[in-house]
Amino acid sequence: MLLLKTPSVLPGFKISLGLTVLCLSLLVVLPFAMMAAKAAEIGWGGFWNTIAEPNVLAAVWLSLRMSFYAMLTNVVFGTLVAWVLVRYEFPGKGLVNALVDLPFALPTAVTGIALATLYAPNGWIGRFFEPLGIKIAFTPVGIWIALVVVSLPFIVRAVQPVLEELSGEYEEAAATLGANRFTTFRRVLLPEITPALLTGAGMMFARATGEYGSVIFIAGNIPMVSEILPLIITGKLEQFDVQGASAVALFMLLVSFVILFALNVMQWALSRRSGAKG
């Protein structure tokens, strides 16, 4: 009896998988592996001595702290923007929807220069705060504003499709049963959009920790005050300290990976809980 081979469900799967693995290896795995190998040249002790430098620790803490603050801000503000774009019709809605993606389209240097023009002591907005002794540009506050601006689309575009799939009838039913807007959001909407929020927050945080172009113009780059981690890495490269720059970059990569992994675990747990309830 002649046995016929069962055709694959996806013809060409092996070729596609091989090309995928090859591309990921060349574009992602290999560069990170080379960076880790370069950092390993200074040894374990040299690695920790580099990370323990006061200016490096200050830059790591500043980058993580401002990224976290920006993430919290955009979780609230980005959700609000997505809600308005989905639930309301108003003149210029298409323009507002397009403006959300503007930080993705603009070069980051343009964003940084624009923010510095606004918030510098003699800027259009900064001049009103200067007599009050409040500085925005060249302080951590300026870094926070820059990170909020460049990372807002991550939250909006993650939450917006989920809200579009949710019928407004659920909210109307909750209101009919006597629930106020906050209760409706907390009990009806929040459980549905939380996985999307975590996805957007993770991508936003990863982008914010490594943001350079928009931040450098408004940060002031004062050591131990407003010097961001990418500038530390750039400074070490300019000093031909490739091993030290690789060590700092590798450390930040590991920290970001741990945070992203934790967010993904939270998202998986929420999805599993929602599936069990369904």
Coordinates of C-alpha atoms in Angstrom, one line a residue:
M1 CA 0.0 0.0 0.0
L2 CA 1.3 3.4 -1.0
L3 CA 1.3 5.8 2.0
L4 CA 0.7 9.4 1.2
K5 CA 2.4 12.0 3.3
T6 CA 0.0 14.3 5.0
P7 CA 0.5 17.8 3.7
S8 CA 1.6 20.4 6.3
V9 CA -1.1 22.7 7.5
L10 CA 1.1 25.6 6.6
P11 CA 3.1 24.9 3.4
G12 CA 6.6 26.3 3.6
F13 CA 6.5 26.4 7.4
K14 CA 10.1 25.2 7.8
I15 CA 11.5 27.7 5.4
S16 CA 9.5 30.5 7.0
L17 CA 10.6 29.5 10.5
G18 CA 14.2 29.3 9.4
L19 CA 14.1 32.8 7.9
T20 CA 12.4 34.1 11.0
V21 CA 15.1 32.6 13.3
L22 CA 17.9 33.9 11.0
C23 CA 16.5 37.4 10.9
L24 CA 16.0 37.5 14.7
S25 CA 19.5 36.2 15.2
L26 CA 21.1 38.8 13.0
L27 CA 19.0 41.8 14.0
V28 CA 18.4 41.1 17.7
V29 CA 20.4 38.2 19.3
L30 CA 23.8 38.8 17.6
P31 CA 24.1 42.5 18.5
F32 CA 23.1 41.9 22.1
A33 CA 25.5 38.9 22.3
M34 CA 28.4 41.0 21.0
M35 CA 27.5 43.8 23.5
A36 CA 27.6 41.2 26.3
A37 CA 30.9 39.8 25.0
K38 CA 32.4 43.3 25.0
A39 CA 31.2 44.0 28.5
A40 CA 32.7 40.7 29.6
E41 CA 36.2 41.8 28.6
I42 CA 36.5 43.9 31.8
G43 CA 35.5 41.0 34.0
W44 CA 32.8 40.6 36.7
G45 CA 34.6 43.0 39.0
G46 CA 35.1 45.6 36.4
F47 CA 31.5 45.3 35.3
W48 CA 30.2 46.1 38.8
N49 CA 32.8 48.8 39.4
T50 CA 31.5 50.5 36.2
I51 CA 27.9 50.2 37.3
A52 CA 28.7 51.4 40.8
E53 CA 30.2 54.7 39.6
P54 CA 28.2 57.5 41.3
N55 CA 27.2 59.3 38.1
V56 CA 26.1 56.0 36.5
L57 CA 23.9 55.0 39.5
A58 CA 22.4 58.5 39.5
A59 CA 21.7 58.3 35.8
V60 CA 20.1 54.8 36.1
W61 CA 17.9 56.0 39.0
L62 CA 16.9 59.1 37.1
S63 CA 16.1 57.2 33.9
L64 CA 14.1 54.6 35.7
R65 CA 12.3 57.1 37.9
M66 CA 11.3 59.5 35.1
S67 CA 10.3 56.6 32.9
F68 CA 8.0 55.3 35.6
Y69 CA 6.5 58.7 36.2
A70 CA 5.9 59.1 32.5
M71 CA 4.3 55.7 32.3
L72 CA 1.9 56.5 35.1
T73 CA 1.0 59.8 33.5
N74 CA 0.3 58.3 30.1
V75 CA -1.7 55.4 31.5
V76 CA -4.2 58.0 32.8
F77 CA -3.9 60.6 30.1
G78 CA -3.5 58.1 27.2
T79 CA -6.6 56.2 28.3
L80 CA -8.5 59.5 28.5
V81 CA -7.4 60.4 25.0
A82 CA -8.3 57.0 23.6
W83 CA -11.7 57.2 25.3
V84 CA -12.5 60.6 23.8
L85 CA -11.5 59.5 20.3
V86 CA -13.6 56.3 20.5
R87 CA -16.7 57.5 22.3
Y88 CA -17.2 61.1 21.1
E89 CA -17.7 62.8 17.7
F90 CA -16.4 66.4 17.4
P91 CA -15.0 68.7 14.8
G92 CA -11.4 68.0 14.1
K93 CA -11.5 64.5 15.5
G94 CA -9.5 63.2 12.5
L95 CA -6.8 65.8 13.1
V96 CA -6.6 65.0 16.8
N97 CA -6.3 61.3 15.9
A98 CA -3.5 62.0 13.5
L99 CA -1.7 64.3 16.0
V100 CA -1.5 61.3 18.4
D101 CA 1.0 59.7 16.1
L102 CA 3.1 62.8 15.5
P103 CA 5.7 61.8 18.1
F104 CA 6.3 58.7 16.0
A105 CA 6.7 60.6 12.8
L106 CA 8.9 63.5 14.0
P107 CA 12.6 63.1 14.5
T108 CA 13.2 63.0 18.3
A109 CA 15.6 65.9 18.0
V110 CA 12.8 68.1 16.6
T111 CA 10.6 67.2 19.6
G112 CA 13.5 68.0 22.0
I113 CA 14.1 71.4 20.4
A114 CA 10.4 72.3 20.4
L115 CA 10.1 71.4 24.1
A116 CA 13.2 73.4 24.9
T117 CA 11.8 76.4 23.1
L118 CA 8.6 76.1 25.1
Y119 CA 10.0 75.4 28.6
A120 CA 13.4 77.1 28.7
P121 CA 13.6 80.0 31.1
N122 CA 13.1 82.4 28.2
G123 CA 10.7 80.1 26.4
W124 CA 7.1 80.7 25.6
I125 CA 5.9 78.9 28.7
G126 CA 9.0 78.8 30.8
R127 CA 9.1 82.6 31.1
F128 CA 5.9 82.6 33.1
F129 CA 7.4 80.1 35.7
E130 CA 10.8 81.7 35.9
P131 CA 9.7 84.7 38.1
L132 CA 8.2 82.1 40.5
G133 CA 11.5 80.3 40.8
I134 CA 10.1 77.3 39.0
K135 CA 12.4 75.7 36.4
I136 CA 11.1 73.1 33.9
A137 CA 13.8 72.8 31.3
F138 CA 17.2 71.5 32.3
T139 CA 15.6 69.7 35.3
P140 CA 14.1 66.2 35.8
V141 CA 10.7 67.8 35.2
G142 CA 11.8 68.6 31.7
I143 CA 12.8 65.0 31.2
W144 CA 9.4 63.8 32.5
I145 CA 7.6 66.1 30.0
A146 CA 9.7 64.9 27.1
L147 CA 9.1 61.2 27.9
V148 CA 5.4 61.8 28.3
V149 CA 5.2 63.5 24.8
V150 CA 7.2 60.9 22.9
S151 CA 5.6 57.8 24.5
L152 CA 1.9 58.9 24.6
P153 CA 1.0 57.0 21.3
F154 CA 2.0 53.6 22.9
I155 CA -0.9 53.8 25.4
V156 CA -3.4 55.4 23.1
R157 CA -2.9 53.0 20.3
A158 CA -2.9 50.0 22.6
V159 CA -6.2 50.9 24.4
Q160 CA -8.1 52.5 21.4
P161 CA -8.8 49.2 19.6
V162 CA -10.1 47.5 22.8
L163 CA -12.5 50.4 23.5
E164 CA -13.7 50.2 19.9
E165 CA -14.6 46.6 20.3
L166 CA -16.5 47.3 23.6
S167 CA -20.1 48.3 22.9
G168 CA -21.3 51.4 24.6
E169 CA -24.4 49.4 25.7
Y170 CA -22.4 48.0 28.6
E171 CA -21.8 51.4 30.0
E172 CA -25.4 52.5 29.4
A173 CA -26.6 49.4 31.2
A174 CA -24.3 50.1 34.1
A175 CA -25.6 53.7 34.3
T176 CA -29.2 52.4 34.1
L177 CA -28.5 50.2 37.2
G178 CA -27.4 53.3 39.1
A179 CA -23.6 53.1 38.6
N180 CA -21.8 56.4 38.4
R181 CA -19.0 57.1 35.8
F182 CA -16.2 56.1 38.1
T183 CA -17.9 52.8 39.1
T184 CA -18.7 52.1 35.5
F185 CA -15.0 52.6 34.5
R186 CA -13.7 50.6 37.5
R187 CA -16.1 47.6 37.2
V188 CA -16.9 47.5 33.4
L189 CA -14.1 49.1 31.4
L190 CA -10.9 48.7 33.5
P191 CA -11.0 44.9 33.6
E192 CA -11.3 44.8 29.8
I193 CA -8.6 47.3 29.0
T194 CA -6.0 46.3 31.6
P195 CA -4.2 43.8 29.4
A196 CA -3.9 46.4 26.7
L197 CA -2.7 49.0 29.2
L198 CA 0.0 46.6 30.4
T199 CA 1.1 46.0 26.8
G200 CA 1.3 49.7 26.0
A201 CA 2.9 50.5 29.4
G202 CA 5.6 47.9 28.8
M203 CA 6.5 49.2 25.3
M204 CA 6.3 52.8 26.6
F205 CA 8.6 52.1 29.5
A206 CA 11.2 50.3 27.2
R207 CA 11.1 53.3 24.8
A208 CA 11.4 55.9 27.6
T209 CA 14.4 54.3 29.4
G210 CA 16.5 54.6 26.2
E211 CA 15.1 57.9 24.9
Y212 CA 17.9 60.2 23.9
G213 CA 17.1 62.7 21.1
S214 CA 14.2 64.4 22.6
V215 CA 15.5 64.4 26.2
I216 CA 19.1 65.7 25.6
F217 CA 17.9 69.1 24.5
I218 CA 15.7 69.8 27.5
A219 CA 17.5 67.8 30.2
G220 CA 20.5 70.1 30.6
N221 CA 22.6 67.0 31.2
I222 CA 23.9 68.2 34.6
P223 CA 25.9 65.3 36.2
M224 CA 24.1 63.8 39.2
V225 CA 21.1 66.0 38.5
S226 CA 19.7 65.7 35.0
E227 CA 22.2 63.4 33.2
I228 CA 20.3 60.5 31.5
L229 CA 21.7 57.1 31.0
P230 CA 22.0 57.2 27.2
L231 CA 24.3 60.2 27.6
I232 CA 26.5 58.2 30.0
I233 CA 26.8 55.6 27.4
T234 CA 27.6 58.2 24.7
G235 CA 30.2 59.8 26.9
K236 CA 32.0 56.5 27.5
L237 CA 32.0 55.8 23.8
E238 CA 33.5 59.3 23.1
Q239 CA 36.2 58.4 25.6
F240 CA 36.8 55.2 23.7
D241 CA 35.7 53.2 26.7
V242 CA 33.7 50.7 24.7
Q243 CA 33.8 48.0 27.4
G244 CA 32.4 50.5 30.0
A245 CA 29.7 51.7 27.6
S246 CA 28.7 48.1 26.9
A247 CA 28.6 47.3 30.6
V248 CA 26.2 50.2 31.3
A249 CA 24.1 49.3 28.3
L250 CA 23.9 45.7 29.3
F251 CA 22.9 46.5 32.8
M252 CA 20.1 48.8 31.6
L253 CA 19.0 46.1 29.1
L254 CA 18.7 43.6 32.0
V255 CA 16.8 46.0 34.2
S256 CA 14.4 46.8 31.3
F257 CA 14.0 43.1 30.5
V258 CA 13.1 42.3 34.1
I259 CA 10.5 45.0 34.2
L260 CA 9.0 44.0 30.9
F261 CA 8.9 40.4 31.9
A262 CA 7.0 41.3 35.1
L263 CA 4.5 43.3 33.1
N264 CA 4.0 40.3 30.7
V265 CA 3.5 38.0 33.6
M266 CA 0.9 40.3 35.0
Q267 CA -0.8 40.5 31.6
W268 CA -0.8 36.7 31.2
A269 CA -2.3 36.2 34.7
L270 CA -5.0 38.7 33.9
S271 CA -5.8 37.1 30.6
R272 CA -5.9 33.7 32.2
R273 CA -8.2 34.9 34.9
S274 CA -10.5 36.5 32.4
G275 CA -10.6 33.3 30.4
A276 CA -11.5 31.3 33.5
K277 CA -14.3 33.6 34.3
G278 CA -15.6 33.4 30.7

